[in-house]
PDB file of C-alpha atoms in Angstrom:
ATOM      1  CA  MET G   1     -65.906 -17.238 -31.470  1.00 55.00           C
ATOM      2  CA  MET G   2     -67.483 -19.321 -34.197  1.00 47.00           C
ATOM      3  CA  LYS G   3     -65.951 -22.538 -32.526  1.00 50.00           C
ATOM      4  CA  LEU G   4     -67.484 -21.626 -29.120  1.00 43.00           C
ATOM      5  CA  ALA G   5     -70.805 -21.110 -30.489  1.00 43.00           C
ATOM      6  CA  SER G   6     -70.516 -24.651 -32.320  1.00 42.00           C
ATOM      7  CA  ILE G   7     -69.475 -25.975 -28.671  1.00 43.00           C
ATOM      8  CA  ILE G   8     -72.520 -24.242 -27.113  1.00 44.00           C
ATOM      9  CA  VAL G   9     -74.967 -25.483 -29.506  1.00 40.00           C
ATOM     10  CA  PHE G  10     -73.522 -28.975 -29.548  1.00 40.00           C
ATOM     11  CA  THR G  11     -73.741 -29.069 -25.668  1.00 41.00           C
ATOM     12  CA  SER G  12     -77.272 -27.700 -25.725  1.00 41.00           C
ATOM     13  CA  THR G  13     -78.388 -30.374 -28.018  1.00 39.00           C
ATOM     14  CA  LEU G  14     -76.905 -33.014 -25.928  1.00 37.00           C
ATOM     15  CA  LEU G  15     -78.423 -31.594 -22.796  1.00 38.00           C
ATOM     16  CA  LEU G  16     -82.076 -31.419 -24.248  1.00 37.00           C
ATOM     17  CA  GLY G  17     -81.525 -34.968 -26.052  1.00 37.00           C
ATOM     18  CA  ALA G  18     -81.066 -36.384 -22.283  1.00 38.00           C
ATOM     19  CA  CYS G  19     -84.739 -34.712 -21.123  1.00 38.00           C
ATOM     20  CA  ALA G  20     -86.396 -36.340 -24.118  1.00 40.00           C
ATOM     21  CA  HIS G  21     -88.640 -39.220 -22.941  1.00 52.00           C
ATOM     22  CA  ASN G  22     -87.943 -42.726 -24.091  1.00 60.00           C
ATOM     23  CA  THR G  23     -89.703 -43.808 -27.162  1.00 76.00           C
ATOM     24  CA  ALA G  24     -88.492 -47.644 -27.164  1.00 91.00           C
ATOM     25  CA  GLY G  25     -90.984 -50.215 -27.121  1.00 96.00           C
ATOM     26  CA  ILE G  26     -91.958 -53.540 -29.063  1.00 97.00           C
ATOM     27  CA  ALA G  27     -92.400 -54.222 -32.763  1.00 97.00           C
ATOM     28  CA  VAL G  28     -94.116 -57.429 -34.379  1.00 97.00           C
ATOM     29  CA  ASP G  29     -93.866 -57.623 -37.952  1.00 96.00           C
ATOM     30  CA  SER G  30     -96.636 -59.553 -40.111  1.00 95.00           C
ATOM     31  CA  ASN G  31     -94.295 -62.934 -40.286  1.00 94.00           C
ATOM     32  CA  GLY G  32     -94.478 -62.538 -36.271  1.00 94.00           C
ATOM     33  CA  GLN G  33     -90.742 -61.211 -36.005  1.00 96.00           C
ATOM     34  CA  VAL G  34     -90.566 -59.639 -32.468  1.00 96.00           C
ATOM     35  CA  ARG G  35     -88.203 -57.236 -31.800  1.00 97.00           C
ATOM     36  CA  VAL G  36     -87.825 -55.491 -28.292  1.00 97.00           C
ATOM     37  CA  ASP G  37     -86.426 -52.234 -27.535  1.00 96.00           C
ATOM     38  CA  SER G  38     -87.182 -51.811 -24.084  1.00 95.00           C
ATOM     39  CA  SER G  39     -86.899 -54.642 -21.976  1.00 95.00           C
ATOM     40  CA  SER G  40     -88.770 -53.257 -18.991  1.00 94.00           C
ATOM     41  CA  PHE G  41     -91.723 -52.295 -21.325  1.00 95.00           C
ATOM     42  CA  ALA G  42     -91.753 -55.825 -22.449  1.00 96.00           C
ATOM     43  CA  SER G  43     -92.259 -57.129 -19.196  1.00 96.00           C
ATOM     44  CA  ASP G  44     -95.422 -55.273 -18.981  1.00 96.00           C
ATOM     45  CA  VAL G  45     -96.755 -55.212 -22.285  1.00 97.00           C
ATOM     46  CA  ASN G  46     -96.967 -58.261 -25.041  1.00 96.00           C
ATOM     47  CA  VAL G  47     -97.962 -57.783 -28.522  1.00 97.00           C
ATOM     48  CA  THR G  48     -99.576 -61.193 -30.143  1.00 97.00           C
ATOM     49  CA  ASP G  49    -101.899 -62.763 -32.421  1.00 97.00           C
ATOM     50  CA  ILE G  50    -100.828 -60.759 -35.566  1.00 97.00           C
ATOM     51  CA  THR G  51    -102.986 -61.372 -38.514  1.00 97.00           C
ATOM     52  CA  SER G  52    -103.707 -59.649 -41.701  1.00 96.00           C
ATOM     53  CA  MET G  53    -106.503 -60.333 -44.462  1.00 97.00           C
ATOM     54  CA  MET G  54    -107.689 -58.723 -47.791  1.00 96.00           C
ATOM     55  CA  VAL G  55    -110.458 -56.201 -47.579  1.00 96.00           C
ATOM     56  CA  GLY G  56    -110.749 -55.753 -51.259  1.00 96.00           C
ATOM     57  CA  ASP G  57    -107.463 -54.631 -52.276  1.00 96.00           C
ATOM     58  CA  LEU G  58    -106.229 -53.490 -49.183  1.00 97.00           C
ATOM     59  CA  VAL G  59    -104.234 -55.507 -46.350  1.00 97.00           C
ATOM     60  CA  LYS G  60    -106.159 -55.332 -43.108  1.00 97.00           C
ATOM     61  CA  ALA G  61    -103.813 -55.827 -40.134  1.00 98.00           C
ATOM     62  CA  SER G  62    -104.381 -56.586 -36.573  1.00 98.00           C
ATOM     63  CA  ALA G  63    -102.839 -57.301 -33.246  1.00 98.00           C
ATOM     64  CA  LEU G  64    -103.447 -57.938 -29.728  1.00 98.00           C
ATOM     65  CA  ILE G  65    -102.058 -55.827 -26.957  1.00 98.00           C
ATOM     66  CA  GLN G  66    -101.751 -57.482 -23.815  1.00 97.00           C
ATOM     67  CA  SER G  67    -100.973 -56.030 -20.380  1.00 97.00           C
ATOM     68  CA  LYS G  68     -99.080 -58.201 -18.087  1.00 97.00           C
ATOM     69  CA  SER G  69     -99.078 -55.952 -15.133  1.00 95.00           C
ATOM     70  CA  SER G  70    -101.826 -55.355 -12.650  1.00 96.00           C
ATOM     71  CA  TYR G  71    -101.884 -51.695 -12.916  1.00 95.00           C
ATOM     72  CA  ASP G  72    -103.345 -49.094 -15.498  1.00 95.00           C
ATOM     73  CA  GLN G  73    -100.966 -47.981 -18.207  1.00 95.00           C
ATOM     74  CA  ARG G  74    -101.056 -45.680 -21.125  1.00 96.00           C
ATOM     75  CA  VAL G  75     -99.472 -46.789 -24.804  1.00 97.00           C
ATOM     76  CA  GLN G  76     -99.273 -45.761 -27.925  1.00 97.00           C
ATOM     77  CA  TYR G  77     -99.440 -47.898 -31.115  1.00 97.00           C
ATOM     78  CA  LYS G  78     -98.763 -47.416 -34.721  1.00 96.00           C
ATOM     79  CA  PHE G  79     -98.909 -49.727 -37.815  1.00 96.00           C
ATOM     80  CA  ASN G  80     -95.983 -49.277 -40.117  1.00 96.00           C
ATOM     81  CA  TRP G  81     -96.742 -50.139 -43.838  1.00 96.00           C
ATOM     82  CA  PHE G  82     -94.347 -51.682 -46.392  1.00 97.00           C
ATOM     83  CA  ASP G  83     -94.309 -52.699 -50.089  1.00 97.00           C
ATOM     84  CA  ALA G  84     -92.879 -56.159 -51.446  1.00 96.00           C
ATOM     85  CA  ASN G  85     -89.269 -54.428 -51.913  1.00 97.00           C
ATOM     86  CA  GLY G  86     -89.479 -53.611 -48.119  1.00 95.00           C
ATOM     87  CA  TYR G  87     -89.709 -49.907 -48.514  1.00 95.00           C
ATOM     88  CA  THR G  88     -91.837 -47.786 -46.150  1.00 94.00           C
ATOM     89  CA  ILE G  89     -95.350 -46.691 -47.558  1.00 94.00           C
ATOM     90  CA  GLU G  90     -96.716 -43.264 -46.308  1.00 86.00           C
ATOM     91  CA  ASP G  91     -94.895 -43.263 -42.913  1.00 79.00           C
ATOM     92  CA  GLU G  92     -95.709 -39.812 -42.174  1.00 79.00           C
ATOM     93  CA  ALA G  93     -99.488 -40.250 -42.924  1.00 75.00           C
ATOM     94  CA  THR G  94     -99.498 -42.899 -40.429  1.00 83.00           C
ATOM     95  CA  SER G  95    -100.042 -41.545 -36.986  1.00 90.00           C
ATOM     96  CA  TRP G  96     -99.700 -42.840 -33.242  1.00 94.00           C
ATOM     97  CA  LYS G  97    -102.791 -43.925 -31.519  1.00 96.00           C
ATOM     98  CA  SER G  98    -103.113 -44.337 -27.831  1.00 96.00           C
ATOM     99  CA  LEU G  99    -105.027 -46.268 -25.596  1.00 95.00           C
ATOM    100  CA  LYS G 100    -105.381 -47.141 -21.856  1.00 96.00           C
ATOM    101  CA  LEU G 101    -104.754 -50.593 -20.804  1.00 96.00           C
ATOM    102  CA  HIS G 102    -106.256 -51.667 -17.511  1.00 97.00           C
ATOM    103  CA  GLY G 103    -104.367 -54.163 -15.363  1.00 96.00           C
ATOM    104  CA  MET G 104    -104.272 -57.443 -17.377  1.00 97.00           C
ATOM    105  CA  GLN G 105    -106.419 -56.224 -20.083  1.00 97.00           C
ATOM    106  CA  GLN G 106    -105.793 -57.008 -23.663  1.00 97.00           C
ATOM    107  CA  LEU G 107    -107.265 -54.806 -26.677  1.00 98.00           C
ATOM    108  CA  GLN G 108    -107.392 -56.006 -30.432  1.00 98.00           C
ATOM    109  CA  VAL G 109    -106.389 -53.154 -32.524  1.00 98.00           C
ATOM    110  CA  SER G 110    -106.552 -52.720 -36.184  1.00 97.00           C
ATOM    111  CA  ALA G 111    -105.880 -50.844 -39.470  1.00 96.00           C
ATOM    112  CA  VAL G 112    -106.054 -50.779 -43.097  1.00 96.00           C
ATOM    113  CA  ALA G 113    -103.300 -50.108 -45.327  1.00 96.00           C
ATOM    114  CA  PRO G 114    -102.902 -46.630 -47.060  1.00 94.00           C
ATOM    115  CA  ASN G 115    -102.846 -48.370 -50.380  1.00 94.00           C
ATOM    116  CA  THR G 116    -102.688 -51.259 -52.712  1.00 96.00           C
ATOM    117  CA  GLN G 117     -98.952 -51.255 -52.877  1.00 96.00           C
ATOM    118  CA  VAL G 118     -98.490 -52.685 -49.322  1.00 96.00           C
ATOM    119  CA  SER G 119     -97.586 -56.346 -48.882  1.00 96.00           C
ATOM    120  CA  HIS G 120     -96.495 -56.516 -45.197  1.00 96.00           C
ATOM    121  CA  PHE G 121     -96.624 -54.441 -41.848  1.00 97.00           C
ATOM    122  CA  GLU G 122     -95.263 -54.039 -38.619  1.00 97.00           C
ATOM    123  CA  ILE G 123     -97.157 -52.958 -35.401  1.00 97.00           C
ATOM    124  CA  TYR G 124     -94.712 -50.875 -32.943  1.00 97.00           C
ATOM    125  CA  VAL G 125     -96.130 -50.032 -29.124  1.00 98.00           C
ATOM    126  CA  ARG G 126     -94.510 -47.888 -26.695  1.00 97.00           C
ATOM    127  CA  GLU G 127     -95.004 -46.444 -23.670  1.00 94.00           C
ATOM    128  CA  THR G 128     -96.942 -42.932 -23.183  1.00 90.00           C
ATOM    129  CA  TYR G 129     -95.602 -40.689 -20.571  1.00 76.00           C
ATOM    130  CA  SER G 130     -98.555 -38.293 -19.225  1.00 64.00           C
ATOM    131  CA  ASP G 131     -97.055 -34.879 -17.722  1.00 51.00           C
TER     132      ASP G 131
END
């Protein structure tokens, strides 16, 4: 009976996971290294002009998000912050931000590091699905 319950829970988990929205997108780090997790999304959106500057003792990061299509699309972006050893800093405190890109539009986005331990960053951009 316990084995049957485990199989039902496992099967339900697989089915629910199959219904989840695709969260893959594009990541670009502060060194300009690009990682594409969704080639179809990358054909519609580009992330360029990654820059950073010091504002007091904090890193201020910016990036240009560009639409490469003629139609409007909603995207989300999030800056991830890392210390000198590559450890994530305050990941749960950083939220996704939404924006609407009109056809061929480009928007600059920026954020300030949560503390002085940040040495580098990554911006992640993904498609937003509206229900």
